[in-house]
Amino acid sequence: SRTGGIKDSNLIDYEATLNTLKIGRENKATHYILLSAICVQKPLLEFQRAKLKFEAALTEEAQRDPNFSFSVVRPTAFFKSLAGQVERMKQGNAYIYFGDGNICKCNAISESDLAIFMALCAVDPNKRNQILPVGGPGKPVTPKEQAEIVFNLLNMKPKYTSAPIQLFDVIINILASLGAVFPQLKEAAEFGRIGKYYATEGG
């Protein structure tokens, strides 16, 4: 989805994606390749549950029609959150991480490698009717290790700022409570949950 919000997730990650399956089947499509996400393995967020709901729809369609198959690709992250900090680091600002910077690890995959893998799903029979987690090369790295790599490439002395994870809980709880009175704040609380998830969970 565009935002990961509650409404947007169901409209995009489930309903709109389901429409593409329906239209494809109406036009004799026999194989569906879905770009999902590795994080659905631990579904705590609305967009993850919406993705899993559509994955279930694919499985049901394949069970209903033996001539139909699917490939669900679940890639790791693309380091988008790190990219957002690079410009700040270039300007001499500190890299911001949560906790001690070693709470989670990520084995990111490049967009080009992911594109190749997905293209292979169209021709490789071993990837039919499969859930396919895929990540990048090498060992997973923590946020602090990611920052060290960037500082080294920039030939700059590392500088860090740590933010407490508990900050997320305070913000989420306040927004969730206010959401009972102001429904629009339910979305804001979900954005807080998304932030906490990516600050604490590997991918």
C-alpha positions as CSV (number, residue, x, y, z in Angstrom):
1,S,0.0,0.0,0.0
2,R,1.0,3.6,-0.3
3,T,1.1,4.4,3.5
4,G,0.6,1.2,5.4
5,G,-2.4,2.7,7.2
6,I,-5.4,0.7,8.2
7,K,-7.8,1.8,5.4
8,D,-5.1,2.0,2.7
9,S,-3.8,-1.4,3.5
10,N,-7.1,-3.2,3.0
11,L,-8.0,-1.2,-0.1
12,I,-4.6,-1.8,-1.8
13,D,-2.9,-4.9,-0.3
14,Y,-6.1,-6.9,-0.4
15,E,-9.0,-5.5,-2.4
16,A,-7.1,-3.9,-5.3
17,T,-4.7,-6.8,-5.5
18,L,-7.6,-9.3,-5.5
19,N,-9.1,-7.3,-8.4
20,T,-6.0,-8.0,-10.4
21,L,-6.3,-11.7,-9.8
22,K,-10.0,-11.7,-10.8
23,I,-9.2,-9.7,-14.1
24,G,-6.3,-12.0,-14.8
25,R,-8.4,-15.1,-14.4
26,E,-11.1,-13.7,-16.6
27,N,-8.4,-13.3,-19.3
28,K,-7.1,-16.9,-18.9
29,A,-4.1,-16.1,-16.7
30,T,-2.7,-19.4,-15.4
31,H,0.2,-18.0,-13.1
32,Y,0.3,-15.1,-10.7
33,I,3.5,-13.7,-9.2
34,L,2.9,-11.7,-6.0
35,L,5.4,-9.3,-4.5
36,S,4.8,-9.7,-0.8
37,A,7.2,-9.0,2.1
38,I,9.3,-11.0,4.5
39,C,7.6,-9.2,7.5
40,V,4.3,-11.0,7.0
41,Q,5.9,-13.9,8.8
42,K,5.2,-12.0,12.0
43,P,2.0,-10.2,11.2
44,L,1.5,-7.4,13.8
45,L,0.4,-4.7,11.4
46,E,-2.7,-4.1,9.3
47,F,-0.9,-4.1,6.0
48,Q,0.8,-7.5,6.8
49,R,-2.6,-9.0,7.6
50,A,-4.0,-7.6,4.4
51,K,-1.1,-9.2,2.4
52,L,-1.6,-12.5,4.1
53,K,-5.3,-12.4,3.3
54,F,-4.5,-12.1,-0.4
55,E,-1.9,-14.8,-0.2
56,A,-4.7,-17.1,1.2
57,A,-6.9,-16.1,-1.8
58,L,-4.1,-17.2,-4.2
59,T,-3.8,-20.5,-2.4
60,E,-7.5,-21.1,-2.6
61,E,-7.6,-20.3,-6.3
62,A,-4.8,-22.8,-6.9
63,Q,-6.6,-25.5,-4.9
64,R,-9.8,-24.8,-6.9
65,D,-8.2,-25.0,-10.3
66,P,-5.2,-27.3,-10.8
67,N,-4.3,-25.4,-14.0
68,F,-3.6,-22.3,-12.0
69,S,-0.4,-21.6,-10.0
70,F,1.2,-18.8,-8.1
71,S,4.6,-17.7,-6.7
72,V,4.6,-15.5,-3.6
73,V,7.9,-13.7,-3.2
74,R,8.7,-12.4,0.2
75,P,11.8,-10.2,0.0
76,T,13.7,-8.6,2.8
77,A,14.0,-4.8,3.1
78,F,15.6,-2.5,0.5
79,F,17.4,-0.3,3.2
80,K,14.9,2.6,2.4
81,S,15.1,3.7,6.1
82,L,18.9,3.9,5.9
83,A,18.7,5.9,2.6
84,G,16.6,8.5,4.4
85,Q,19.5,9.2,6.8
86,V,22.4,9.3,4.3
87,E,21.9,13.0,3.4
88,R,21.8,13.9,7.1
89,M,25.1,11.9,7.6
90,K,26.7,13.7,4.6
91,Q,25.9,17.0,6.4
92,G,27.7,15.9,9.5
93,N,24.6,14.9,11.5
94,A,24.5,11.8,13.7
95,Y,22.9,8.6,12.6
96,I,19.8,7.9,14.7
97,Y,19.0,4.4,15.9
98,F,16.8,2.9,18.6
99,G,18.0,1.2,21.7
100,D,21.7,0.2,21.4
101,G,21.5,0.0,17.6
102,N,21.8,-3.8,17.7
103,I,18.1,-4.8,18.4
104,C,17.5,-6.2,15.0
105,K,19.3,-7.3,11.9
106,C,18.5,-7.1,8.2
107,N,19.8,-8.9,5.1
108,A,18.7,-6.4,2.4
109,I,18.2,-7.3,-1.2
110,S,18.8,-5.0,-4.1
111,E,15.9,-4.0,-6.3
112,S,17.7,-5.5,-9.4
113,D,18.3,-8.8,-7.7
114,L,14.7,-9.0,-6.7
115,A,13.6,-8.2,-10.2
116,I,15.7,-11.1,-11.6
117,F,14.3,-13.5,-8.9
118,M,10.7,-12.5,-9.7
119,A,11.3,-12.9,-13.5
120,L,12.5,-16.4,-12.8
121,C,9.3,-17.2,-11.1
122,A,7.6,-17.0,-14.5
123,V,9.7,-19.8,-16.0
124,D,11.0,-22.0,-13.1
125,P,8.5,-24.8,-12.3
126,N,10.2,-25.2,-8.9
127,K,8.9,-21.8,-7.9
128,R,5.2,-22.7,-8.6
129,N,2.8,-22.8,-5.7
130,Q,5.5,-21.7,-3.4
131,I,6.1,-19.1,-0.6
132,L,9.5,-17.8,-1.5
133,P,11.5,-15.8,1.1
134,V,14.5,-14.1,-0.5
135,G,17.2,-11.8,0.8
136,G,20.5,-10.3,-0.2
137,P,24.0,-11.8,0.0
138,G,26.2,-11.9,3.1
139,K,25.3,-11.8,6.7
140,P,22.5,-9.7,8.2
141,V,23.6,-6.4,9.7
142,T,22.3,-4.3,12.5
143,P,21.3,-0.6,12.2
144,K,24.6,0.4,13.9
145,E,26.6,-1.8,11.4
146,Q,24.7,-0.3,8.5
147,A,25.7,3.2,9.8
148,E,29.3,2.1,10.2
149,I,29.4,1.0,6.5
150,V,28.0,4.4,5.4
151,F,30.3,6.4,7.5
152,N,33.2,4.4,6.2
153,L,32.1,5.0,2.6
154,L,31.8,8.7,3.4
155,N,35.2,8.7,5.1
156,M,33.6,10.3,8.1
157,K,34.0,9.7,11.8
158,P,30.9,7.8,13.1
159,K,28.5,9.8,15.2
160,Y,25.3,8.3,16.7
161,T,22.2,9.4,18.6
162,S,20.1,6.8,20.4
163,A,16.4,7.0,20.9
164,P,14.6,4.8,23.4
165,I,12.2,2.2,22.0
166,Q,9.8,3.0,24.8
167,L,9.1,6.3,23.1
168,F,7.1,4.4,20.5
169,D,4.9,2.8,23.2
170,V,4.1,6.1,24.7
171,I,3.1,7.7,21.4
172,I,1.2,4.6,20.3
173,N,-0.8,4.4,23.5
174,I,-1.7,8.0,23.5
175,L,-2.8,8.0,19.9
176,A,-4.7,4.7,20.3
177,S,-6.6,6.1,23.3
178,L,-7.4,9.4,21.5
179,G,-8.5,7.3,18.5
180,A,-11.6,6.2,20.5
181,V,-12.8,9.8,20.4
182,F,-11.1,11.0,17.2
183,P,-11.2,8.1,14.7
184,Q,-8.6,9.7,12.4
185,L,-5.9,9.1,15.1
186,K,-6.3,5.4,14.8
187,E,-4.3,5.7,11.5
188,A,-1.7,7.7,13.3
189,A,-1.4,5.0,16.0
190,E,-0.9,2.4,13.2
191,F,1.9,4.5,11.7
192,G,3.5,4.5,15.2
193,R,3.2,0.7,15.3
194,I,4.9,0.5,11.9
195,G,7.8,2.6,13.1
196,K,8.3,0.4,16.1
197,Y,8.1,-2.7,14.0
198,Y,10.9,-1.7,11.7
199,A,13.0,-0.4,14.6
200,T,12.8,-3.7,16.5
201,E,12.2,-6.5,14.0
202,G,14.7,-7.9,11.5
203,G,14.0,-8.2,7.8
